[in-house]
Short mmCIF file of C-alpha atoms and ligand atoms in Angstrom, two decimals:
data_model
loop_
_atom_site.label_atom_id
_atom_site.label_comp_id
_atom_site.label_asym_id
_atom_site.label_seq_id
_atom_site.Cartn_x
_atom_site.Cartn_y
_atom_site.Cartn_z
CA UNK A 1 0.00 0.00 0.00
CA UNK A 2 1.38 3.41 -0.89
CA UNK A 3 0.57 6.85 0.42
CA UNK A 4 -1.93 5.65 2.95
CA UNK A 5 -0.85 7.94 5.72
CA UNK A 6 0.53 10.81 3.71
CA UNK A 7 -0.67 14.13 4.99
CA UNK A 8 2.03 16.46 3.75
CA UNK A 9 0.31 17.47 0.55
CA UNK A 10 -3.37 17.63 0.00
CA UNK A 11 -3.36 18.81 -3.56
CA UNK A 12 -2.08 17.72 -6.94
CA UNK A 13 0.50 19.36 -9.15
CA UNK A 14 -2.28 21.31 -10.80
CA UNK A 15 -3.59 22.09 -7.41
CA UNK A 16 -6.05 24.66 -6.19
CA UNK A 17 -3.58 26.78 -4.28
CA UNK A 18 -1.43 27.27 -7.35
CA UNK A 19 -4.32 28.42 -9.47
CA UNK A 20 -5.93 30.87 -7.11
CA UNK A 21 -8.40 33.32 -8.54
CA UNK A 22 -7.31 36.73 -9.60
CA UNK A 23 -8.30 39.61 -7.38
CA UNK A 24 -11.13 40.72 -9.60
CA UNK A 25 -12.63 37.49 -10.97
CA UNK A 26 -15.08 35.26 -9.11
CA UNK A 27 -13.25 32.41 -7.37
CA UNK A 28 -12.42 29.55 -9.71
CA UNK A 29 -13.61 26.04 -8.84
CA UNK A 30 -10.00 25.27 -7.92
CA UNK A 31 -9.87 28.17 -5.51
CA UNK A 32 -13.19 27.15 -3.98
CA UNK A 33 -11.85 23.59 -3.59
CA UNK A 34 -8.77 24.84 -1.82
CA UNK A 35 -10.71 27.03 0.55
CA UNK A 36 -13.34 24.43 1.52
CA UNK A 37 -13.03 23.27 5.13
CA UNK A 38 -15.01 21.11 7.50
CA UNK A 39 -16.07 24.26 9.32
CA UNK A 40 -18.08 25.31 6.27
CA UNK A 41 -20.51 22.45 6.93
CA UNK A 42 -23.29 22.17 9.51
CA UNK A 43 -22.32 20.89 12.95
CA UNK A 44 -22.14 17.11 13.00
CA UNK A 45 -21.97 16.82 9.21
CA UNK A 46 -20.60 13.38 8.25
CA UNK A 47 -17.92 12.84 5.65
CA UNK A 48 -17.60 9.33 4.34
CA UNK A 49 -16.65 7.04 1.52
CA UNK A 50 -18.76 4.28 -0.02
CA UNK A 51 -18.43 0.90 -1.75
CA UNK A 52 -20.61 -2.14 -2.45
CA UNK A 53 -20.11 -5.84 -1.90
CA UNK A 54 -19.99 -7.24 -5.44
CA UNK A 55 -17.85 -4.36 -6.66
CA UNK A 56 -15.00 -4.92 -4.20
CA UNK A 57 -15.20 -8.16 -2.24
CA UNK A 58 -14.21 -10.96 -4.63
CA UNK A 59 -14.09 -14.32 -2.80
CA UNK A 60 -17.11 -15.31 -4.81
CA UNK A 61 -17.08 -18.91 -3.67
CA UNK A 62 -15.88 -18.65 -0.11
CA UNK A 63 -17.44 -19.39 3.25
CA UNK A 64 -20.68 -20.63 1.78
CA UNK A 65 -21.52 -17.75 -0.55
CA UNK A 66 -23.82 -18.80 -3.37
CA UNK A 67 -23.82 -17.22 -6.85
CA UNK A 68 -25.60 -13.91 -7.26
CA UNK A 69 -27.37 -12.70 -10.39
CA UNK A 70 -24.20 -10.75 -11.18
CA UNK A 71 -22.07 -13.91 -11.26
CA UNK A 72 -24.55 -15.36 -13.72
CA UNK A 73 -24.78 -12.17 -15.78
CA UNK A 74 -21.01 -11.74 -16.02
CA UNK A 75 -20.68 -15.28 -17.38
CA UNK A 76 -22.88 -14.39 -20.37
CA UNK A 77 -20.79 -13.39 -23.38
CA UNK A 78 -20.90 -9.71 -24.28
CA UNK A 79 -22.61 -8.44 -21.13
CA UNK A 80 -19.51 -6.92 -19.49
CA UNK A 81 -17.45 -4.75 -21.79
CA UNK A 82 -14.05 -6.13 -20.74
CA UNK A 83 -15.36 -9.66 -20.19
CA UNK A 84 -14.58 -9.49 -16.48
CA UNK A 85 -16.54 -10.24 -13.32
CA UNK A 86 -16.46 -9.48 -9.61
CA UNK A 87 -14.99 -12.89 -8.81
CA UNK A 88 -11.80 -11.29 -7.46
CA UNK A 89 -12.48 -7.53 -7.77
CA UNK A 90 -10.41 -5.68 -5.12
CA UNK A 91 -10.01 -8.84 -3.05
CA UNK A 92 -11.46 -6.86 -0.18
CA UNK A 93 -12.83 -10.01 1.45
CA UNK A 94 -9.25 -10.97 2.27
CA UNK A 95 -7.75 -7.49 2.53
CA UNK A 96 -10.45 -5.94 4.68
CA UNK A 97 -8.14 -5.01 7.56
CA UNK A 98 -5.75 -3.17 5.29
CA UNK A 99 -8.73 -1.46 3.65
CA UNK A 100 -10.16 -0.39 7.01
CA UNK A 101 -6.75 1.04 7.88
CA UNK A 102 -6.90 2.96 4.63
CA UNK A 103 -10.34 4.35 5.52
CA UNK A 104 -9.08 5.32 8.96
CA UNK A 105 -6.02 6.99 7.42
CA UNK A 106 -8.30 9.06 5.20
CA UNK A 107 -9.78 10.42 8.40
CA UNK A 108 -13.41 10.07 7.33
CA UNK A 109 -16.21 9.81 9.85
CA UNK A 110 -18.16 7.06 8.16
CA UNK A 111 -17.94 4.16 5.74
CA UNK A 112 -20.89 2.95 3.68
CA UNK A 113 -20.66 -0.67 2.55
CA UNK A 114 -23.19 -3.24 1.44
CA UNK A 115 -23.93 -6.74 2.63
CA UNK A 116 -24.08 -9.57 0.09
CA UNK A 117 -27.35 -11.45 0.50
CA UNK A 118 -25.83 -14.64 -1.08
CA UNK A 119 -23.27 -14.77 1.74
CA UNK A 120 -25.88 -14.42 4.45
CA UNK A 121 -28.70 -16.60 3.10
CA UNK A 122 -27.17 -18.61 0.26
CA UNK A 123 -30.48 -20.25 -0.56
CA UNK A 124 -32.15 -16.83 -0.81
CA UNK A 125 -34.70 -17.79 1.82
CA UNK A 126 -34.24 -20.05 4.83
CA UNK A 127 -31.09 -20.98 6.71
CA UNK A 128 -28.74 -18.19 7.72
CA UNK A 129 -25.05 -18.79 6.98
CA UNK A 130 -23.24 -17.66 10.13
CA UNK A 131 -19.89 -17.47 8.32
CA UNK A 132 -21.32 -14.89 5.93
CA UNK A 133 -22.50 -12.69 8.77
CA UNK A 134 -19.16 -13.14 10.53
CA UNK A 135 -17.46 -11.20 7.75
CA UNK A 136 -19.77 -8.20 8.15
CA UNK A 137 -19.45 -8.36 11.90
CA UNK A 138 -15.67 -8.19 11.52
CA UNK A 139 -16.07 -5.17 9.27
CA UNK A 140 -18.49 -3.46 11.64
CA UNK A 141 -16.35 -3.99 14.70
CA UNK A 142 -13.19 -3.16 12.77
CA UNK A 143 -14.67 0.18 11.77
CA UNK A 144 -15.85 0.97 15.28
CA UNK A 145 -12.42 0.11 16.65
CA UNK A 146 -10.96 2.65 14.24
CA UNK A 147 -13.49 5.33 15.17
CA UNK A 148 -15.39 5.10 11.87
CA UNK A 149 -19.20 4.79 11.77
CA UNK A 150 -20.52 1.75 9.85
CA UNK A 151 -23.38 2.53 7.40
CA UNK A 152 -24.88 -0.60 5.88
CA UNK A 153 -26.77 -1.04 2.63
CA UNK A 154 -28.71 -4.27 2.58
CA UNK A 155 -29.28 -4.59 -1.16
CA UNK A 156 -26.80 -3.27 -3.67
CA UNK A 157 -27.97 -5.50 -6.53
CA UNK A 158 -26.43 -8.91 -5.72
CA UNK A 159 -29.61 -10.97 -5.49
CA UNK A 160 -29.03 -14.69 -4.83
CA UNK A 161 -29.25 -16.32 -8.26
CA UNK A 162 -31.52 -19.00 -6.85
CA UNK A 163 -34.20 -16.33 -6.34
CA UNK A 164 -33.87 -15.14 -9.93
CA UNK A 165 -34.74 -18.68 -10.97
CA UNK A 166 -38.10 -18.00 -9.33
CA UNK A 167 -38.63 -14.68 -11.09
CA UNK A 168 -36.35 -12.44 -9.05
CA UNK A 169 -37.96 -9.12 -8.18
CA UNK A 170 -40.92 -9.82 -10.45
CA UNK A 171 -41.97 -12.39 -7.86
CA UNK A 172 -43.74 -10.83 -4.88
CA UNK A 173 -42.22 -13.48 -2.60
CA UNK A 174 -38.80 -11.89 -3.13
CA UNK A 175 -39.98 -8.86 -1.15
CA UNK A 176 -40.79 -11.13 1.79
CA UNK A 177 -37.50 -12.99 1.39
CA UNK A 178 -35.72 -9.64 1.49
CA UNK A 179 -37.40 -8.68 4.77
CA UNK A 180 -36.26 -11.99 6.31
CA UNK A 181 -32.71 -11.38 5.11
CA UNK A 182 -32.82 -7.80 6.48
CA UNK A 183 -33.94 -9.19 9.83
CA UNK A 184 -31.03 -11.65 9.88
CA UNK A 185 -28.49 -8.89 9.24
CA UNK A 186 -30.01 -6.44 11.70
CA UNK A 187 -30.30 -9.16 14.35
CA UNK A 188 -26.57 -9.84 14.11
CA UNK A 189 -25.16 -6.33 13.65
CA UNK A 190 -27.84 -4.51 15.66
CA UNK A 191 -27.29 -1.03 16.97
CA UNK A 192 -23.58 -1.10 16.18
CA UNK A 193 -24.51 0.05 12.69
CA UNK A 194 -25.23 3.78 12.44
CA UNK A 195 -27.65 3.44 9.55
CA UNK A 196 -29.28 0.73 7.51
CA UNK A 197 -30.36 1.54 3.98
CA UNK A 198 -32.69 -1.11 2.63
CA UNK A 199 -32.08 -0.61 -1.10
CA UNK A 200 -29.51 1.12 -3.21
CA UNK A 201 -30.91 2.75 -6.35
CA UNK A 202 -34.04 0.70 -7.06
CA UNK A 203 -34.28 2.42 -10.49
CA UNK A 204 -31.13 0.52 -11.45
CA UNK A 205 -32.22 -2.82 -10.02
CA UNK A 206 -35.57 -2.58 -11.83
CA UNK A 207 -35.60 -0.37 -14.94
CA UNK A 208 -31.93 -0.66 -15.91
CA UNK A 209 -31.95 -4.38 -15.13
CA UNK A 210 -35.33 -5.67 -16.31
CA UNK A 211 -36.38 -3.12 -18.96
CA UNK A 212 -33.16 -1.79 -20.48
CA UNK A 213 -31.28 -5.07 -20.03
CA UNK A 214 -27.98 -3.42 -19.15
CA UNK A 215 -27.67 -4.88 -15.67
CA UNK A 216 -28.43 -8.31 -14.25
CA UNK A 217 -30.66 -10.14 -14.96
CA UNK A 218 -30.54 -8.38 -18.32
CA UNK A 219 -34.12 -8.76 -19.55
CA UNK A 220 -35.99 -6.29 -21.76
CA UNK A 221 -39.53 -6.20 -20.52
CA UNK A 222 -41.17 -3.04 -19.25
CA UNK A 223 -43.99 -4.75 -17.36
CA UNK A 224 -41.41 -6.94 -15.59
CA UNK A 225 -39.36 -3.85 -14.72
CA UNK A 226 -42.31 -2.04 -13.16
CA UNK A 227 -43.29 -5.17 -11.28
CA UNK A 228 -39.70 -5.45 -10.02
CA UNK A 229 -39.69 -1.78 -8.98
CA UNK A 230 -42.88 -2.29 -7.01
CA UNK A 231 -41.63 -5.41 -5.27
CA UNK A 232 -38.33 -3.73 -4.46
CA UNK A 233 -40.19 -0.89 -2.79
CA UNK A 234 -42.47 -3.39 -1.07
CA UNK A 235 -39.36 -5.17 0.19
CA UNK A 236 -38.17 -1.85 1.58
CA UNK A 237 -41.49 -1.37 3.36
CA UNK A 238 -41.44 -4.88 4.79
CA UNK A 239 -37.80 -4.63 5.89
CA UNK A 240 -38.11 -1.33 7.77
CA UNK A 241 -39.98 -2.78 10.79
CA UNK A 242 -37.51 -5.67 10.94
CA UNK A 243 -34.60 -3.25 11.13
CA UNK A 244 -36.36 -1.18 13.76
CA UNK A 245 -37.15 -4.30 15.79
CA UNK A 246 -33.57 -5.57 15.82
CA UNK A 247 -31.67 -2.27 15.77
CA UNK A 248 -33.93 0.31 17.39
CA UNK A 249 -31.14 2.83 17.84
CA UNK A 250 -29.94 2.69 14.25
CA UNK A 251 -31.28 4.96 11.52
CA UNK A 252 -33.31 3.22 8.81
CA UNK A 253 -33.99 4.51 5.32
CA UNK A 254 -33.49 4.03 1.59
CA UNK A 255 -31.10 5.26 -1.10
CA UNK A 256 -32.39 6.58 -4.45
CA UNK A 257 -30.48 7.73 -7.51
CA UNK A 258 -32.00 11.01 -8.53
CA UNK A 259 -31.28 13.88 -10.89
CA UNK A 260 -33.12 16.82 -12.41
CA UNK A 261 -34.62 16.01 -15.81
CA UNK A 262 -34.60 19.35 -17.59
CA UNK A 263 -36.22 20.27 -20.85
CA UNK A 264 -33.81 20.82 -23.75
CA UNK A 265 -35.85 23.82 -24.94
CA UNK A 266 -39.07 25.74 -24.39
CA UNK A 267 -40.86 23.69 -27.02
CA UNK A 268 -43.94 22.00 -25.54
CA UNK A 269 -42.87 18.58 -26.82
CA UNK A 270 -39.49 18.86 -25.05
CA UNK A 271 -41.12 20.07 -21.84
CA UNK A 272 -43.52 17.16 -21.96
CA UNK A 273 -40.68 14.68 -22.60
CA UNK A 274 -38.72 16.07 -19.65
CA UNK A 275 -41.75 15.77 -17.40
CA UNK A 276 -42.17 12.18 -18.54
CA UNK A 277 -38.49 11.44 -17.82
CA UNK A 278 -38.83 12.99 -14.38
CA UNK A 279 -41.81 10.74 -13.69
CA UNK A 280 -40.00 7.59 -14.77
CA UNK A 281 -36.66 8.36 -13.15
CA UNK A 282 -37.47 10.34 -10.00
CA UNK A 283 -41.13 10.45 -9.06
CA UNK A 284 -41.84 6.74 -9.72
CA UNK A 285 -39.78 6.04 -6.59
CA UNK A 286 -40.06 9.27 -4.62
CA UNK A 287 -43.85 9.47 -4.67
CA UNK A 288 -44.66 5.96 -3.37
CA UNK A 289 -41.99 6.24 -0.68
CA UNK A 290 -42.63 9.80 0.46
CA UNK A 291 -46.31 10.27 -0.47
CA UNK A 292 -47.79 6.79 -0.54
CA UNK A 293 -48.94 7.03 -4.16
CA UNK A 294 -47.61 6.52 -7.65
CA UNK A 295 -47.43 9.69 -9.78
CA UNK A 296 -50.74 9.82 -11.64
CA UNK A 297 -49.34 11.21 -14.91
CA UNK A 298 -46.68 8.52 -15.21
CA UNK A 299 -49.09 5.81 -14.09
CA UNK A 300 -51.40 6.83 -16.94
CA UNK A 301 -48.52 6.73 -19.42
CA UNK A 302 -47.43 3.19 -18.61
CA UNK A 303 -50.86 1.80 -19.51
CA UNK A 304 -51.01 -2.00 -19.42
CA UNK A 305 -47.59 -2.26 -17.78
CA UNK A 306 -48.74 -0.88 -14.42
CA UNK A 307 -47.38 -2.89 -11.50
CA UNK A 308 -49.31 -5.45 -9.43
CA UNK A 309 -50.16 -3.25 -6.43
CA UNK A 310 -52.12 -4.98 -3.67
CA UNK A 311 -54.18 -3.30 -0.94
CA UNK A 312 -51.90 -2.07 1.84
CA UNK A 313 -48.73 -2.04 -0.25
CA UNK A 314 -48.46 1.72 -0.50
CA UNK A 315 -49.02 2.13 3.24
CA UNK A 316 -46.07 -0.19 3.85
CA UNK A 317 -43.91 1.48 1.22
CA UNK A 318 -44.57 4.96 2.60
CA UNK A 319 -43.75 4.21 6.24
CA UNK A 320 -41.58 7.03 7.63
CA UNK A 321 -37.83 6.86 7.04
CA UNK A 322 -35.17 8.26 9.33
CA UNK A 323 -33.23 9.47 6.32
CA UNK A 324 -33.29 9.60 2.55
CA UNK A 325 -30.05 8.71 0.82
CA UNK A 326 -29.52 10.57 -2.44
CA UNK A 327 -27.04 9.41 -5.05
CA UNK A 328 -26.31 12.24 -7.47
CA UNK A 329 -24.06 12.01 -10.50
CA UNK A 330 -25.61 14.13 -13.27
CA UNK A 331 -28.77 15.70 -14.63
CA UNK A 332 -30.75 14.73 -17.70
CA UNK A 333 -31.39 17.24 -20.47
CA UNK A 334 -34.36 15.87 -22.34
CA UNK A 335 -35.81 16.59 -25.76
CA UNK A 336 -38.67 14.92 -27.57
CA UNK A 337 -36.15 12.58 -29.22
CA UNK A 338 -34.47 11.64 -25.94
CA UNK A 339 -31.57 12.78 -23.78
CA UNK A 340 -29.11 15.30 -25.22
CA UNK A 341 -25.73 16.60 -24.11
CA UNK A 342 -25.73 20.41 -23.93
CA UNK A 343 -23.21 22.16 -26.20
CA UNK A 344 -19.88 22.61 -24.46
CA UNK A 345 -20.74 20.26 -21.61
CA UNK A 346 -17.86 18.66 -19.71
CA UNK A 347 -18.30 14.98 -19.15
CA UNK A 348 -16.74 12.26 -17.03
CA UNK A 349 -15.34 9.02 -18.39
CA UNK A 350 -18.88 7.63 -18.20
CA UNK A 351 -20.01 10.33 -20.64
CA UNK A 352 -22.11 11.89 -17.90
CA UNK A 353 -22.38 15.67 -17.87
CA UNK A 354 -20.63 17.35 -14.94
CA UNK A 355 -23.29 19.62 -13.50
CA UNK A 356 -22.91 20.48 -9.81
CA UNK A 357 -25.77 22.98 -9.95
CA UNK A 358 -28.05 19.98 -10.53
CA UNK A 359 -27.34 18.81 -7.00
CA UNK A 360 -28.44 22.14 -5.52
CA UNK A 361 -31.53 22.17 -7.75
CA UNK A 362 -32.40 18.58 -6.87
CA UNK A 363 -32.07 19.08 -3.12
CA UNK A 364 -34.09 22.29 -3.15
CA UNK A 365 -36.77 20.65 -5.25
CA UNK A 366 -37.02 17.67 -2.88
CA UNK A 367 -37.41 20.07 0.01
CA UNK A 368 -40.19 21.96 -1.72
CA UNK A 369 -42.11 19.10 -3.29
CA UNK A 370 -42.03 16.65 -0.40
CA UNK A 371 -43.23 18.18 2.87
CA UNK A 372 -41.96 16.15 5.80
CA UNK A 373 -38.87 15.11 3.86
CA UNK A 374 -36.53 13.23 6.21
CA UNK A 375 -32.94 14.39 6.65
CA UNK A 376 -30.84 13.76 3.57
CA UNK A 377 -27.45 12.12 3.17
CA UNK A 378 -25.67 12.28 -0.14
CA UNK A 379 -24.86 8.59 -0.14
CA UNK A 380 -22.97 8.64 -3.45
CA UNK A 381 -21.33 11.31 -5.57
CA UNK A 382 -18.21 10.97 -7.63
CA UNK A 383 -16.74 10.62 -11.07
CA UNK A 384 -14.84 8.18 -13.27
CA UNK A 385 -11.77 9.46 -15.05
CA UNK A 386 -9.05 7.53 -16.93
CA UNK A 387 -6.53 7.79 -14.11
CA UNK A 388 -2.99 6.67 -14.64
CA UNK A 389 -0.31 5.86 -12.17
CA UNK A 390 2.79 8.01 -12.23
CA UNK A 391 5.24 6.27 -9.93
CA UNK A 392 3.66 6.36 -6.51
CA UNK A 393 1.23 9.14 -7.38
CA UNK A 394 -1.99 9.39 -9.31
CA UNK A 395 -2.77 12.93 -10.39
CA UNK A 396 -6.53 13.37 -10.77
CA UNK A 397 -7.27 17.10 -10.55
CA UNK A 398 -10.59 16.69 -12.34
CA UNK A 399 -11.89 14.43 -9.58
CA UNK A 400 -10.88 16.92 -6.89
CA UNK A 401 -12.68 19.61 -8.85
CA UNK A 402 -15.72 17.35 -9.28
CA UNK A 403 -15.95 16.54 -5.58
CA UNK A 404 -15.33 20.07 -4.38
CA UNK A 405 -17.79 21.71 -6.76
CA UNK A 406 -20.44 19.22 -5.71
CA UNK A 407 -19.71 19.82 -2.04
CA UNK A 408 -20.09 23.54 -2.68
CA UNK A 409 -23.38 22.80 -4.46
CA UNK A 410 -24.49 20.81 -1.42
CA UNK A 411 -23.58 23.75 0.80
CA UNK A 412 -25.66 26.07 -1.37
CA UNK A 413 -28.69 23.83 -0.78
CA UNK A 414 -27.91 23.53 2.90
CA UNK A 415 -27.73 27.33 3.25
CA UNK A 416 -31.08 27.50 1.45
CA UNK A 417 -32.58 25.39 4.23
CA UNK A 418 -32.27 21.77 3.07
CA UNK A 419 -31.38 19.42 5.92
CA UNK A 420 -28.34 17.61 4.46
CA UNK A 421 -26.40 15.72 7.10
CA UNK A 422 -23.61 13.96 5.28
CA UNK A 423 -21.72 13.17 2.11
CA UNK A 424 -20.22 9.87 0.98
CA UNK A 425 -17.78 10.02 -1.91
CA UNK A 426 -18.17 7.26 -4.47
CA UNK A 427 -15.95 5.42 -4.21
CA UNK A 428 -13.35 4.55 -1.63
CA UNK A 429 -11.38 2.74 -4.33
CA UNK A 430 -11.49 1.76 -7.98
CA UNK A 431 -13.69 -1.28 -8.41
CA UNK A 432 -15.87 -3.42 -10.66
CA UNK A 433 -18.08 -0.90 -12.44
CA UNK A 434 -20.84 -3.32 -13.45
CA UNK A 435 -21.33 -3.58 -17.23
CA UNK A 436 -18.10 -1.59 -17.73
CA UNK A 437 -15.99 -4.06 -15.76
CA UNK A 438 -12.71 -2.53 -14.61
CA UNK A 439 -12.58 0.06 -17.41
CA UNK A 440 -13.95 2.90 -15.28
CA UNK A 441 -12.13 4.20 -12.24
CA UNK A 442 -14.29 5.96 -9.65
CA UNK A 443 -11.96 5.59 -6.68
CA UNK A 444 -10.30 8.10 -4.44
CA UNK A 445 -7.81 5.28 -4.10
CA UNK A 446 -6.23 3.72 -7.18
CA UNK A 447 -6.22 -0.07 -7.36
CA UNK A 448 -3.53 -1.84 -9.34
CA UNK A 449 -5.48 -4.97 -10.24
CA UNK A 450 -2.34 -6.96 -11.06
CA UNK A 451 -0.86 -6.55 -7.59
CA UNK A 452 -3.88 -5.34 -5.57
CA UNK A 453 -1.76 -2.39 -4.46
CA UNK A 454 -3.75 0.62 -3.25
CA UNK A 455 -2.44 4.13 -3.96
CA UNK A 456 -4.08 7.28 -2.66
CA UNK A 457 -4.88 9.52 -5.62
CA UNK A 458 -4.39 13.26 -5.24
CA UNK A 459 -8.16 13.58 -4.74
CA UNK A 460 -7.88 11.28 -1.71
CA UNK A 461 -5.17 13.50 -0.26
CA UNK A 462 -7.39 16.53 -0.87
CA UNK A 463 -10.38 14.80 0.81
CA UNK A 464 -8.15 13.75 3.69
CA UNK A 465 -7.09 17.36 4.24
CA UNK A 466 -10.70 18.58 3.99
CA UNK A 467 -12.08 16.18 6.58
CA UNK A 468 -9.16 16.55 8.96
O1 IFM B 501 -20.73 2.10 -9.21
C1 IFM B 501 -22.05 2.58 -9.13
C2 IFM B 501 -22.69 2.19 -7.84
O2 IFM B 501 -22.69 0.81 -7.67
C3 IFM B 501 -24.12 2.66 -7.80
N1 IFM B 501 -24.22 4.05 -8.11
C4 IFM B 501 -23.53 4.53 -9.27
C5 IFM B 501 -22.08 4.08 -9.25
C6 IFM B 501 -21.34 4.59 -10.50
O3 IFM B 501 -21.95 4.11 -11.67
#
């Protein structure tokens, strides 16, 4: 491991302090990055880093873990752009102590990780595998011993494959199986965990996975996707009381990926398309969870594909949350023909527009449109860039700029009255980026996949100095 305890320099060679704003101009993003300090944030604000199980753990066949839908999906030719899988990933399952030391060296307050259902209940439903839970107990206690709060996500997309054989999330029983699994995790880890998020980004595990076919299980069926989305949210509703029963002092909530969907022009057809996109991407999840109803306009649009809602479902789904986790990466700019990239837009290595203002706009909109909104944590925000190692350094000034401009955007929303309590950078380290395999690097920490060496990128050193 290199650079893990370096504190002497927080900035890269193209660093903020060297590019300070002129006396007359507004501060540049670099200057704002350099001047950002912990004191700028509300008292008690949490700084963290985040990962997920399948993206980092590896050890796909150890200690009783059964295959997940991602193991199955990765084995299908052409599904993962570099032909890889998460079978080894960052080998975190074996290197967890070193990785917790790395997190502690960063000086963050909190670490968000996910639990792999196929480790805990390999058959999907039924017997609990103690060895699987042992691993997450080691992580939890290891974090606490290092003074770092554990934040657990229960479902970050690695459904036991055996449940997919029975329909996966299109099968209502999966929601009940999820609640049983949530109970098993909460019963073991209990109040030691600061927060439990039931689901990460249900849009991805339903629409992207069952309708667009880009993620596991890779089907292309809109009715199946909307059924999956409903059962995911039902699973959230069923799991919440289990978490509260077993971990009454922990916070319980859900994580959504959200982003403004703005019209490409003033033309009525573009405005209508943007409204439609907002309904499908944001309100389809926000409204059931925070209002107890599906958005009527979008419901009308989906026609025969509407999900199989049963009496009482929406009451369960809309039970109060202690927090809402928001993952923000970009906005959509929508025309009648689909999404467009504005002229002159800067993009990340994912091709996603870099638009920090979208975070402010999103947070303010949530605050306005959803009375009684629970406190918000930004549970993911970050960027992929084609980072390269240069000796023992990785210079990634664009990531530092990305993170700092988004933190400033968060502060703008906070000063406007939105109750934002924390920020988790995605990701602690480079990892398996789903259908893109290892081609996209989101980490603050560079991973050399040949040697499993970890190297703090310049952005990590900047974050370390910020949270100090
Ligand atoms: O890597 C993913 C993560 O698993 C979920 N949110 C978005 C990230 C970047 O694509």
